[in-house]
PDB file of C-alpha atoms in Angstrom:
ATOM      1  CA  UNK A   1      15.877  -2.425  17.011  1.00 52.00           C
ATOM      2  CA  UNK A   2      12.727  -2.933  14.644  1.00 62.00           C
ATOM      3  CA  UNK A   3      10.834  -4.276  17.597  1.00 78.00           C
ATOM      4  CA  UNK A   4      10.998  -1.396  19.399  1.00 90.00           C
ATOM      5  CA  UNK A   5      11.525   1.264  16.762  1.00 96.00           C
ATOM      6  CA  UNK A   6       8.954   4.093  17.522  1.00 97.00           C
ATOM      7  CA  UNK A   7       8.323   7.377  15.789  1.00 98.00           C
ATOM      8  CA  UNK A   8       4.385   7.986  16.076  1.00 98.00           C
ATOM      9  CA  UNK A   9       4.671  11.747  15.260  1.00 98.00           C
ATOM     10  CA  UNK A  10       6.659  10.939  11.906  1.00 98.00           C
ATOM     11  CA  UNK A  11       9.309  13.265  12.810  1.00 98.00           C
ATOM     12  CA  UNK A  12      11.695  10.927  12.069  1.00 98.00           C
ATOM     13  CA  UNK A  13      10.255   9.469   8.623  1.00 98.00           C
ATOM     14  CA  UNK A  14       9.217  13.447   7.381  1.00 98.00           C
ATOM     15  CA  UNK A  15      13.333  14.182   8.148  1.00 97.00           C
ATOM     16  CA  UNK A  16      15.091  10.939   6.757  1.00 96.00           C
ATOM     17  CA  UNK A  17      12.661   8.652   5.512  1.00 97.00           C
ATOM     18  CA  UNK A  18      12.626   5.258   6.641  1.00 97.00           C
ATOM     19  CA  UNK A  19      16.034   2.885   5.636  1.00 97.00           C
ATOM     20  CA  UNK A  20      16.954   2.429   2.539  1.00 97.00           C
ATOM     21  CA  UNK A  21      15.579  -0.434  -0.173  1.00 98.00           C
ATOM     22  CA  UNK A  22      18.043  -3.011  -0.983  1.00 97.00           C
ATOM     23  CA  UNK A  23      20.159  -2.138  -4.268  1.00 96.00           C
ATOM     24  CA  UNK A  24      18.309  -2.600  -7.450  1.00 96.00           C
ATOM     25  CA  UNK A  25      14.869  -2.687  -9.944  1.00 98.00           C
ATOM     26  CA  UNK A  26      14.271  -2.268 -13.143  1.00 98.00           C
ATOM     27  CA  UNK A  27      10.987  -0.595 -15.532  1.00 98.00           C
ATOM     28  CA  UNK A  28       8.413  -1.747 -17.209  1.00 98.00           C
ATOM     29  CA  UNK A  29       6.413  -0.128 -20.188  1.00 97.00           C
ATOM     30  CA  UNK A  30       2.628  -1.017 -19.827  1.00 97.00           C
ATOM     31  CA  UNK A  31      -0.479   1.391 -21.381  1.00 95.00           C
ATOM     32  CA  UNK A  32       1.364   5.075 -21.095  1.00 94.00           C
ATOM     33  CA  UNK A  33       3.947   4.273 -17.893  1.00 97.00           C
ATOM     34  CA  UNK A  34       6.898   3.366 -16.901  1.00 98.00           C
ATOM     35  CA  UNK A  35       6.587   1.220 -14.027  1.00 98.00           C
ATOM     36  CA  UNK A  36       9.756   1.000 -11.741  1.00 98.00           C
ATOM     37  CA  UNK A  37       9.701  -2.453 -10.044  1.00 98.00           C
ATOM     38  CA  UNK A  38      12.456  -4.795  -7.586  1.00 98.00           C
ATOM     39  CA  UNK A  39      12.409  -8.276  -6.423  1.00 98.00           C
ATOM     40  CA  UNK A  40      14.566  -9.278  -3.296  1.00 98.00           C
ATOM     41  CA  UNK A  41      15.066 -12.642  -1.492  1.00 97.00           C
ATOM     42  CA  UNK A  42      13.846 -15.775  -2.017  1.00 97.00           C
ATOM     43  CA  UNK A  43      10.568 -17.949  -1.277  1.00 97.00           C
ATOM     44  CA  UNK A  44       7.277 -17.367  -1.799  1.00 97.00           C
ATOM     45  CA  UNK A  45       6.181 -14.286  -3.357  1.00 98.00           C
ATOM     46  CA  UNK A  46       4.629 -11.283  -1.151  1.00 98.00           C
ATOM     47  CA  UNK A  47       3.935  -7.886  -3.081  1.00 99.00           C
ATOM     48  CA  UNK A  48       4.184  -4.638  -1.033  1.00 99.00           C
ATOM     49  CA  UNK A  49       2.102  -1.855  -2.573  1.00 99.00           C
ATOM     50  CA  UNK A  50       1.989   1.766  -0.979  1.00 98.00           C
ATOM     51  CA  UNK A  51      -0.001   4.275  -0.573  1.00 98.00           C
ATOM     52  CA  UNK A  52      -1.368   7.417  -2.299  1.00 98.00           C
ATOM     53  CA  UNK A  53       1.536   9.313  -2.937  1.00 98.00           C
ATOM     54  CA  UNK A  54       3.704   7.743  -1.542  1.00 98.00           C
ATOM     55  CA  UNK A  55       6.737   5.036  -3.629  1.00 98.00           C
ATOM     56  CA  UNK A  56       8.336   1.790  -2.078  1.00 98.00           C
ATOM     57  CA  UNK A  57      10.718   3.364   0.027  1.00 98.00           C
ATOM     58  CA  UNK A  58       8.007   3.523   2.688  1.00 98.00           C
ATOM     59  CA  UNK A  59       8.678  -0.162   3.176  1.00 98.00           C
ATOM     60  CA  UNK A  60      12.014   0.295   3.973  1.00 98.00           C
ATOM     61  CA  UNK A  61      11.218  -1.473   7.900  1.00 98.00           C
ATOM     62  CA  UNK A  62       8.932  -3.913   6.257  1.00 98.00           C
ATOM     63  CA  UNK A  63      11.614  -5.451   3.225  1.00 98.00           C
ATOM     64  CA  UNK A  64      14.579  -6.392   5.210  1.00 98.00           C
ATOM     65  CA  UNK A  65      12.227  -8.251   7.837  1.00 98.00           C
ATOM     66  CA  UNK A  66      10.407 -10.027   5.257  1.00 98.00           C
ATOM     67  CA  UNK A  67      13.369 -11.372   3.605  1.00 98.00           C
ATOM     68  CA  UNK A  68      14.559 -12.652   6.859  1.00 98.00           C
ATOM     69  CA  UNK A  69      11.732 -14.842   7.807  1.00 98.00           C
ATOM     70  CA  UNK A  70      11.998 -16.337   3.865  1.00 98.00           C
ATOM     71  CA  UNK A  71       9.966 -14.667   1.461  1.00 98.00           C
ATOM     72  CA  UNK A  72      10.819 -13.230  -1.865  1.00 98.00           C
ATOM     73  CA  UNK A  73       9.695  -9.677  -1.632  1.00 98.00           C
ATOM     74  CA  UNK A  74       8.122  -7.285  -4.899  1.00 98.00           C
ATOM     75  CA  UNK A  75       7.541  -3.699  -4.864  1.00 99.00           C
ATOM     76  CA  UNK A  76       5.919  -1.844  -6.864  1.00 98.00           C
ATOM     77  CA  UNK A  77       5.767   2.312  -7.548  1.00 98.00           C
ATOM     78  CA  UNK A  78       2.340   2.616  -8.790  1.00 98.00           C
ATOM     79  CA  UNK A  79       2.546   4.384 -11.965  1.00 98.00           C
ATOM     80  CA  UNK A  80       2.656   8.248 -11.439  1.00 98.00           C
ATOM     81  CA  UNK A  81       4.782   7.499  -8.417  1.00 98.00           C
ATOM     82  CA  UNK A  82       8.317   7.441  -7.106  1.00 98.00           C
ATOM     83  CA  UNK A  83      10.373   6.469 -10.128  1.00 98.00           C
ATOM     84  CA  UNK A  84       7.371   5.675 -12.416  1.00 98.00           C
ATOM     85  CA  UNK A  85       6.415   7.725 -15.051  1.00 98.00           C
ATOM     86  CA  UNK A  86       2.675   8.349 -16.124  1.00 95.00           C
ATOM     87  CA  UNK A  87       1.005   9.885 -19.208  1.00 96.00           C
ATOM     88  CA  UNK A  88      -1.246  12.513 -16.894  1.00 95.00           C
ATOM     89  CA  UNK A  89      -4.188  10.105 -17.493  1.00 96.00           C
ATOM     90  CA  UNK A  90      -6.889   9.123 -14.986  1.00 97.00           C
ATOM     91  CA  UNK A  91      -5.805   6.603 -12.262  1.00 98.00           C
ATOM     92  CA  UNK A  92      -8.027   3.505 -11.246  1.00 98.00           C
ATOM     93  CA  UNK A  93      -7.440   0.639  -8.798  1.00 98.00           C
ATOM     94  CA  UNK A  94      -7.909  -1.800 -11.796  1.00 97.00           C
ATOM     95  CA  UNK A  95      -4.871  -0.183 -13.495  1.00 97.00           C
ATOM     96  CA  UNK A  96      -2.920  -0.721 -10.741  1.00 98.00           C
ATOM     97  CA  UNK A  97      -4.103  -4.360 -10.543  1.00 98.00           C
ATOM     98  CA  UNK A  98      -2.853  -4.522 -13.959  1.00 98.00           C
ATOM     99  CA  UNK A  99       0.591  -3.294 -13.895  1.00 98.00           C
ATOM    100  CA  UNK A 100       0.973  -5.279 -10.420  1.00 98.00           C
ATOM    101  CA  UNK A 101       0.250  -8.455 -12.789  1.00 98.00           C
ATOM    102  CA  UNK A 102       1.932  -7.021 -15.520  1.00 98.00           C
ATOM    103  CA  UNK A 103       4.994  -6.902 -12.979  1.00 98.00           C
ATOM    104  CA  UNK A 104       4.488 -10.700 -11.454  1.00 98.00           C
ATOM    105  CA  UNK A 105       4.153 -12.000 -15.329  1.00 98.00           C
ATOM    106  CA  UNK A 106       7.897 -10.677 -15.947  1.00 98.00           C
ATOM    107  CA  UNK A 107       9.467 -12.179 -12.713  1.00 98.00           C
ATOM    108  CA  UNK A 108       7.295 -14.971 -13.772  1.00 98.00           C
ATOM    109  CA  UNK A 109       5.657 -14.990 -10.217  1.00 98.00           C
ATOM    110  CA  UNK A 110       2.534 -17.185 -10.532  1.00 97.00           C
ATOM    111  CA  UNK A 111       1.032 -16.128  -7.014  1.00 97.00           C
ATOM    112  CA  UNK A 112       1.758 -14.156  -4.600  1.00 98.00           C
ATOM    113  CA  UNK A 113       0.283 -12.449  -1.251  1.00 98.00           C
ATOM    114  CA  UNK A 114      -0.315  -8.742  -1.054  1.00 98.00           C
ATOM    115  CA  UNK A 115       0.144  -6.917   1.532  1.00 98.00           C
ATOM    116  CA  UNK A 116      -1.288  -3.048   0.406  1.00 98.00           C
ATOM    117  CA  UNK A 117      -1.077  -0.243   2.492  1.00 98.00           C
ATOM    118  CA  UNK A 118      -4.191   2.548   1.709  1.00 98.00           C
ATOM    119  CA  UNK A 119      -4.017   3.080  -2.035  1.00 98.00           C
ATOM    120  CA  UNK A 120      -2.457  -0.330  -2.078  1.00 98.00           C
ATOM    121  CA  UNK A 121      -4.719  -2.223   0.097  1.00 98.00           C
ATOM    122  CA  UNK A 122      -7.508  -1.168  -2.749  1.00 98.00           C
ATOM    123  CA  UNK A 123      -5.044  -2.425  -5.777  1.00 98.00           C
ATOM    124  CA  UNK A 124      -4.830  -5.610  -3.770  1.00 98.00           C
ATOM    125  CA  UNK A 125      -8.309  -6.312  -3.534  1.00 98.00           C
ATOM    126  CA  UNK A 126      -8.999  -5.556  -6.990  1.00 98.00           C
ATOM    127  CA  UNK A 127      -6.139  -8.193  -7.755  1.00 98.00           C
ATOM    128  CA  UNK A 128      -8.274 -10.646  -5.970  1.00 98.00           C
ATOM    129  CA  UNK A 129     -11.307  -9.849  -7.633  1.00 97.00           C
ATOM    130  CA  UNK A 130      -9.912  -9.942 -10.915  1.00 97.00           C
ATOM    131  CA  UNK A 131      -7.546 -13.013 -11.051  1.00 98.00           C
ATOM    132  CA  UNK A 132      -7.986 -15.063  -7.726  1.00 98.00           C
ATOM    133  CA  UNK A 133      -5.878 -17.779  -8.599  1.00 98.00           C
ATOM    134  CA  UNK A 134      -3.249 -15.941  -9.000  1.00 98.00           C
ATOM    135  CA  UNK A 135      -4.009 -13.818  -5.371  1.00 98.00           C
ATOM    136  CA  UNK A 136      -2.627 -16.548  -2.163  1.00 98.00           C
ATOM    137  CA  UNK A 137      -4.138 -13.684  -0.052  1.00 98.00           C
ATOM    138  CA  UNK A 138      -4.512 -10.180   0.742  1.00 98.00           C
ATOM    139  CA  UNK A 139      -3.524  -7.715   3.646  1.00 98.00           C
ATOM    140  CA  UNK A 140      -5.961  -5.496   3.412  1.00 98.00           C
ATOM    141  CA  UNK A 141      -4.154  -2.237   5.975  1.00 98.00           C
ATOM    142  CA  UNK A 142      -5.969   0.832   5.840  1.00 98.00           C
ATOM    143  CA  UNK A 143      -8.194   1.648   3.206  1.00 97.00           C
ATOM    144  CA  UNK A 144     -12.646   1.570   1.957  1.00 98.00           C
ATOM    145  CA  UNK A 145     -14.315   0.077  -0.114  1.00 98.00           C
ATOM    146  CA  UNK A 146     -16.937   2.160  -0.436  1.00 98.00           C
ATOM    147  CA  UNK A 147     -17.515   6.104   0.353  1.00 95.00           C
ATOM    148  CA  UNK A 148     -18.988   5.203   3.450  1.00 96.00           C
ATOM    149  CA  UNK A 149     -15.589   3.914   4.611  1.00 97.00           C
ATOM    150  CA  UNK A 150     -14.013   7.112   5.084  1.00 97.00           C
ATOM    151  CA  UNK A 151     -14.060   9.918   8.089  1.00 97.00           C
ATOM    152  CA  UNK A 152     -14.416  13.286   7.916  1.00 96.00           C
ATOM    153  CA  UNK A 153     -10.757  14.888   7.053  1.00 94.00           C
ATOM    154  CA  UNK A 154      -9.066  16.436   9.379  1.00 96.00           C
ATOM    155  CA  UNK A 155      -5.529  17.964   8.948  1.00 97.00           C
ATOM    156  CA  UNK A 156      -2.918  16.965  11.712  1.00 97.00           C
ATOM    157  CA  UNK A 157       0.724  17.594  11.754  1.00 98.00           C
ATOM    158  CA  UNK A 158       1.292  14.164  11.788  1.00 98.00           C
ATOM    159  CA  UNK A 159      -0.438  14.180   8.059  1.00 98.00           C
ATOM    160  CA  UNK A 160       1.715  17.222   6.982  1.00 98.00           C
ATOM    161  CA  UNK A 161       4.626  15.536   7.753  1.00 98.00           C
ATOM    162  CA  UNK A 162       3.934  12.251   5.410  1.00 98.00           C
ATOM    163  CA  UNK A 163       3.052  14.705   3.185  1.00 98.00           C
ATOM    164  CA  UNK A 164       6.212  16.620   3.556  1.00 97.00           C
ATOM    165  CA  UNK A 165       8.284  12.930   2.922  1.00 98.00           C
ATOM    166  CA  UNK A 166       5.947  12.366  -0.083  1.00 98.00           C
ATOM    167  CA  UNK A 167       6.906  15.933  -1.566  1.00 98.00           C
ATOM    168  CA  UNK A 168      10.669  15.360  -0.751  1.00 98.00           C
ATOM    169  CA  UNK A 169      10.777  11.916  -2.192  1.00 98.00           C
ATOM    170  CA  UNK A 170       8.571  13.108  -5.303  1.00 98.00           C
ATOM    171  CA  UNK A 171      11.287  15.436  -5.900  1.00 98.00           C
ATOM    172  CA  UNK A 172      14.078  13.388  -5.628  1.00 98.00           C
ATOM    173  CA  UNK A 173      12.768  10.154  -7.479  1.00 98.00           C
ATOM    174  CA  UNK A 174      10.286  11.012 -10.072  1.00 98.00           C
ATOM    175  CA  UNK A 175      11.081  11.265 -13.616  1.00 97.00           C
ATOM    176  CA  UNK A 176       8.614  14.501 -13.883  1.00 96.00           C
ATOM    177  CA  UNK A 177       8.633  16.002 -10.188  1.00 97.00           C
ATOM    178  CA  UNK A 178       7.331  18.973 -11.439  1.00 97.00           C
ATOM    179  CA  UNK A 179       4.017  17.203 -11.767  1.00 97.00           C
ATOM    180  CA  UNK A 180       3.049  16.313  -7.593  1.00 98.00           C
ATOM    181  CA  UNK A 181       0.133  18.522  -7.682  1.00 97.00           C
ATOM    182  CA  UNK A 182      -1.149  16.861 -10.926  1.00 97.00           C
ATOM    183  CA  UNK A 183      -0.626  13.780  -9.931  1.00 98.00           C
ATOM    184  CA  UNK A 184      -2.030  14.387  -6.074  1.00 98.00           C
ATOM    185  CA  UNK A 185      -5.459  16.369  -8.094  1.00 97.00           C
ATOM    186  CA  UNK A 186      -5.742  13.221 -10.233  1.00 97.00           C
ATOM    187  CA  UNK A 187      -5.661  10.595  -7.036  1.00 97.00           C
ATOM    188  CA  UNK A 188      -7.892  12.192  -5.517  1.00 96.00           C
ATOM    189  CA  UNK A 189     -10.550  11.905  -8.138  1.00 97.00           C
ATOM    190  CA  UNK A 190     -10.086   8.422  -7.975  1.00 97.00           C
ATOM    191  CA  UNK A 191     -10.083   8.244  -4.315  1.00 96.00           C
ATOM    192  CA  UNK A 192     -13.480  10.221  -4.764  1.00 94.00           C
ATOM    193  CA  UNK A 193     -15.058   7.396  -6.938  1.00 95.00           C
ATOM    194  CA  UNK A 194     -13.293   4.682  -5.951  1.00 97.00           C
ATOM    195  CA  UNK A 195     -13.587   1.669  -4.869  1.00 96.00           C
ATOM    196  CA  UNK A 196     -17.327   1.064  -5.092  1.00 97.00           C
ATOM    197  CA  UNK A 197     -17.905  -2.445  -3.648  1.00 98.00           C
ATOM    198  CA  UNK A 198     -21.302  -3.737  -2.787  1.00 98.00           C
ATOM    199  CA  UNK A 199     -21.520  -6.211  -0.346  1.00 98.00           C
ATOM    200  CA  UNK A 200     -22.092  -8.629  -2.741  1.00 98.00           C
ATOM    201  CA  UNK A 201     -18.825  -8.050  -4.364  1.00 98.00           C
ATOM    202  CA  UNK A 202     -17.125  -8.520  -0.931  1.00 98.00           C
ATOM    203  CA  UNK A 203     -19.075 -11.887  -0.720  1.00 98.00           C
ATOM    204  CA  UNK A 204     -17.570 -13.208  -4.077  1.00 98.00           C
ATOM    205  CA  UNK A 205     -14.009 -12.464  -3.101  1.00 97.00           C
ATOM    206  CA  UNK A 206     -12.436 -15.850  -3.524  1.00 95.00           C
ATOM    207  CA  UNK A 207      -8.945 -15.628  -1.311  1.00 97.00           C
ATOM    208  CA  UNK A 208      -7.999 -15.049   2.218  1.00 97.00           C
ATOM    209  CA  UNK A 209      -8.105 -11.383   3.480  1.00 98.00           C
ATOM    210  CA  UNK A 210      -6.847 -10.284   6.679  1.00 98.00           C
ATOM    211  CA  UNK A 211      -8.471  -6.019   7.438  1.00 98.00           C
ATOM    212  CA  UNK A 212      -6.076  -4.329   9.764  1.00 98.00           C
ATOM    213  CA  UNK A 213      -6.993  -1.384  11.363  1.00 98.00           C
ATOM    214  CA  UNK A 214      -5.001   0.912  13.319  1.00 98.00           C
ATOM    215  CA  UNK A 215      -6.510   2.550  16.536  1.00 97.00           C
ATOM    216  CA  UNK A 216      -6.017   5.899  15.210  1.00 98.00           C
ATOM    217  CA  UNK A 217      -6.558   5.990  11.751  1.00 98.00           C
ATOM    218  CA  UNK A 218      -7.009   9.326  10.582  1.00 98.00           C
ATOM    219  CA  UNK A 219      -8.740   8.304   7.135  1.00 97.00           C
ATOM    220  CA  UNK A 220     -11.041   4.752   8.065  1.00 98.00           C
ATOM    221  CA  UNK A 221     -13.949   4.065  10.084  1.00 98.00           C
ATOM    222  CA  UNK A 222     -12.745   1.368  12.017  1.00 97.00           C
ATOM    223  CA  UNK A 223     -16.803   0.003  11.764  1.00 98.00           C
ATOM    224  CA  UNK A 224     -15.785  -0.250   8.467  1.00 98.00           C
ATOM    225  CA  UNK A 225     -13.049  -2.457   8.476  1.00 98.00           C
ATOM    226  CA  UNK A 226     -14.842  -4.196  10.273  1.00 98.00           C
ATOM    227  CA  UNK A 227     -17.966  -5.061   7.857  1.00 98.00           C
ATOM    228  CA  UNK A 228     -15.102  -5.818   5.190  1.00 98.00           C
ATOM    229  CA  UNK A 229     -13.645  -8.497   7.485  1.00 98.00           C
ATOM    230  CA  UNK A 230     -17.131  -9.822   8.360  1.00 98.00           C
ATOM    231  CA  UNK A 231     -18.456  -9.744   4.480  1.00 98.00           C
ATOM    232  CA  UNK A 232     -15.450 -11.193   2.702  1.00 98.00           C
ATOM    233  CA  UNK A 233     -15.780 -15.084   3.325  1.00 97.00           C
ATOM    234  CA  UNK A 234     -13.210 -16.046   5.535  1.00 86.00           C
ATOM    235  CA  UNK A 235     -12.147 -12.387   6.344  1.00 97.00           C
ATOM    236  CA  UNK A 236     -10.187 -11.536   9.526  1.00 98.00           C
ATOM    237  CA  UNK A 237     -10.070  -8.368  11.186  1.00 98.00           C
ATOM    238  CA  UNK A 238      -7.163  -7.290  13.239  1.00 98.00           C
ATOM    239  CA  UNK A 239      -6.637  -3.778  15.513  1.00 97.00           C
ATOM    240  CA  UNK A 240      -3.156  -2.458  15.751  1.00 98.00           C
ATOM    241  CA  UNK A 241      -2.980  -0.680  19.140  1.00 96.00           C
ATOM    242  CA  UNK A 242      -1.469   2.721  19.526  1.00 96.00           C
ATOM    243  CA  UNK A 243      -0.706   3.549  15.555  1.00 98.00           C
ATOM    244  CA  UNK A 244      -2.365   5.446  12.729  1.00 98.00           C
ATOM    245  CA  UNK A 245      -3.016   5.356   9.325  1.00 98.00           C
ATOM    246  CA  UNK A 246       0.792   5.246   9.052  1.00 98.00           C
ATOM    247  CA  UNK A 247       1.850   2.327  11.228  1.00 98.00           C
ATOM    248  CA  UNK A 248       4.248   0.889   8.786  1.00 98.00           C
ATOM    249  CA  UNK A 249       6.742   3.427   9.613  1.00 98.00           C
ATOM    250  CA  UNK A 250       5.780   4.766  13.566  1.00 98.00           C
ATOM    251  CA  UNK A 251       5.998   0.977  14.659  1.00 98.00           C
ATOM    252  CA  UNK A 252       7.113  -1.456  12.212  1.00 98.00           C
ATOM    253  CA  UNK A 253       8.004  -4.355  14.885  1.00 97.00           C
ATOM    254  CA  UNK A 254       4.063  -4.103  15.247  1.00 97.00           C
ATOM    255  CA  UNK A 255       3.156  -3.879  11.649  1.00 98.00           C
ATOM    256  CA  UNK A 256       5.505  -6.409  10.767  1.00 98.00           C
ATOM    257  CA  UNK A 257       4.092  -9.109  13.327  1.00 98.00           C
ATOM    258  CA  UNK A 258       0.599  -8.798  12.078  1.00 98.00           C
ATOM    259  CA  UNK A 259       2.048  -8.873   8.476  1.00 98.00           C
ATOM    260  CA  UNK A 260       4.117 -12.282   9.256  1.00 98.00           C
ATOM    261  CA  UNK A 261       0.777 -13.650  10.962  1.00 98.00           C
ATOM    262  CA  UNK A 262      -1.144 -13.294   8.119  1.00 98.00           C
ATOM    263  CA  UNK A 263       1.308 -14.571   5.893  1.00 98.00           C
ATOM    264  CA  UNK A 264       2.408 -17.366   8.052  1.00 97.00           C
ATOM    265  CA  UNK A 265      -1.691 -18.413   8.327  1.00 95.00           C
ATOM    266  CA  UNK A 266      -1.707 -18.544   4.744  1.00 95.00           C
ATOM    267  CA  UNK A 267       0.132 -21.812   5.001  1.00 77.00           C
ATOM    268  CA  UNK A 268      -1.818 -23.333   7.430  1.00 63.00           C
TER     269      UNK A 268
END
């Protein structure tokens, strides 16, 4: 079903969302927030971190897969997010990196592979800048590292309707829902800033990092993603045909295969 599992307009994921997490997770109180995290599975540790707005849930198609081919699967809702709380401060990839570790120290995970998606992808790379040894790799899906990185917006209805999920979800899962425009203001001021990587800080990344890039991203030059895969030593770049800046949930059996390569080329 995964495998062929299609919903490129997000009419689907904007009604229902995408399936449901396994049962469980627990918080964590780090600098002002209550971080809501889960573990599932066992084997070596991957770490799924969303997007902007977004909370775990979105890897609803990406979990159960994961945990079949033997890995021990994290998530994370970045603080501000889903079930965590936040204290209205300002956000910044290298808090996320934080918490993520923060999060690995109590499950006493000693490395792990990220796979970020967007807001994640950013997190993840800070990871790797800031404690490599503890970083096996990272999938980077989706996201700049400088301003130059981004396009032009444009609003689609394919946008509105992740947006509509995010709202929904925001709602329904957040300990302060009342606070999605805050929180959406504040992101993008960091989004605005942030990340800031000259290539020389791409060229002392010290793990493995795989730059997928979906044909239709709405957000990411795909010349972009490009120079990150060809400036981060050993970097790999990787197109996903006939997806967007939200291929995790329009066609997870082809997310999921690039995720599984990357992961499975991290043992090699």
């Amino acid at each position: 079903m995964e495998d062929t599992f299609q919903d490129d307009g997000l009419d689907l994921f904007a009604q229902d969302g995408p399936p449901a997490l396994p049962a469980g997770g627990e918080y964590l109180e780090r600098d002002g927030a209550r971080v809501w995290f889960a573990s599932f599975g066992a084997g070596p540790a991957v770490l799924l971190l969303h997007g902007g707005m977004g909370n775990s849930n979105n890897f609803g198609h990406q979990v159960p897969a994961l945990i079949e081919a033997g890995y021990r699967v994290v998530v994370i809702d970045s603080r501000g997010h889903g079930r965590s709380s936040w204290d209205g401060g300002a956000f910044s990839y290298a808090q996320f990196a934080g918490d993520a570790f923060a999060v690995l120290d109590r499950l006493e995970v000693d490395s792990v592979a990220v796979v970020g998606w967007s807001d994640g992808a950013c997190a993840g790379l800070a990871m790797a800048k800031a404690a490599p040894e503890r970083v096996a790799g990272v999938f980077f899906f989706a996201c700049n590292v400088d301003p130059s990185g981004t396009l032009p917006f444009e609003f689609t209805e394919t946008i509105g309707k992740c947006l509509a999920r995010h709202q929904k979800d925001y709602a329904a899962l957040s300990p302060h829902p009342e606070r999605f425009d805050e929180m959406s203001e504040k992101l993008q001021v960091m989004q605005g800033s942030q990340p800031d990587y000259s290539a020389a800080d791409l060229r002392a990344i010290g793990v493995p990092v795989t730059v997928a890039q979906s044909e239709r991203d709405e957000f990411i030059r795909a010349d972009h993603a490009r120079y990150i895969a060809e400036t981060v030593p050993g970097g790999r770049y990787v197109e996903m045909a006939g997806v967007s800046h939200f291929a995790p949930v329009q066609r997870p059996g082809v997310f999921n295969g690039v995720v599984l390569e990357f992961l499975d080329g991290l043992d090699d």
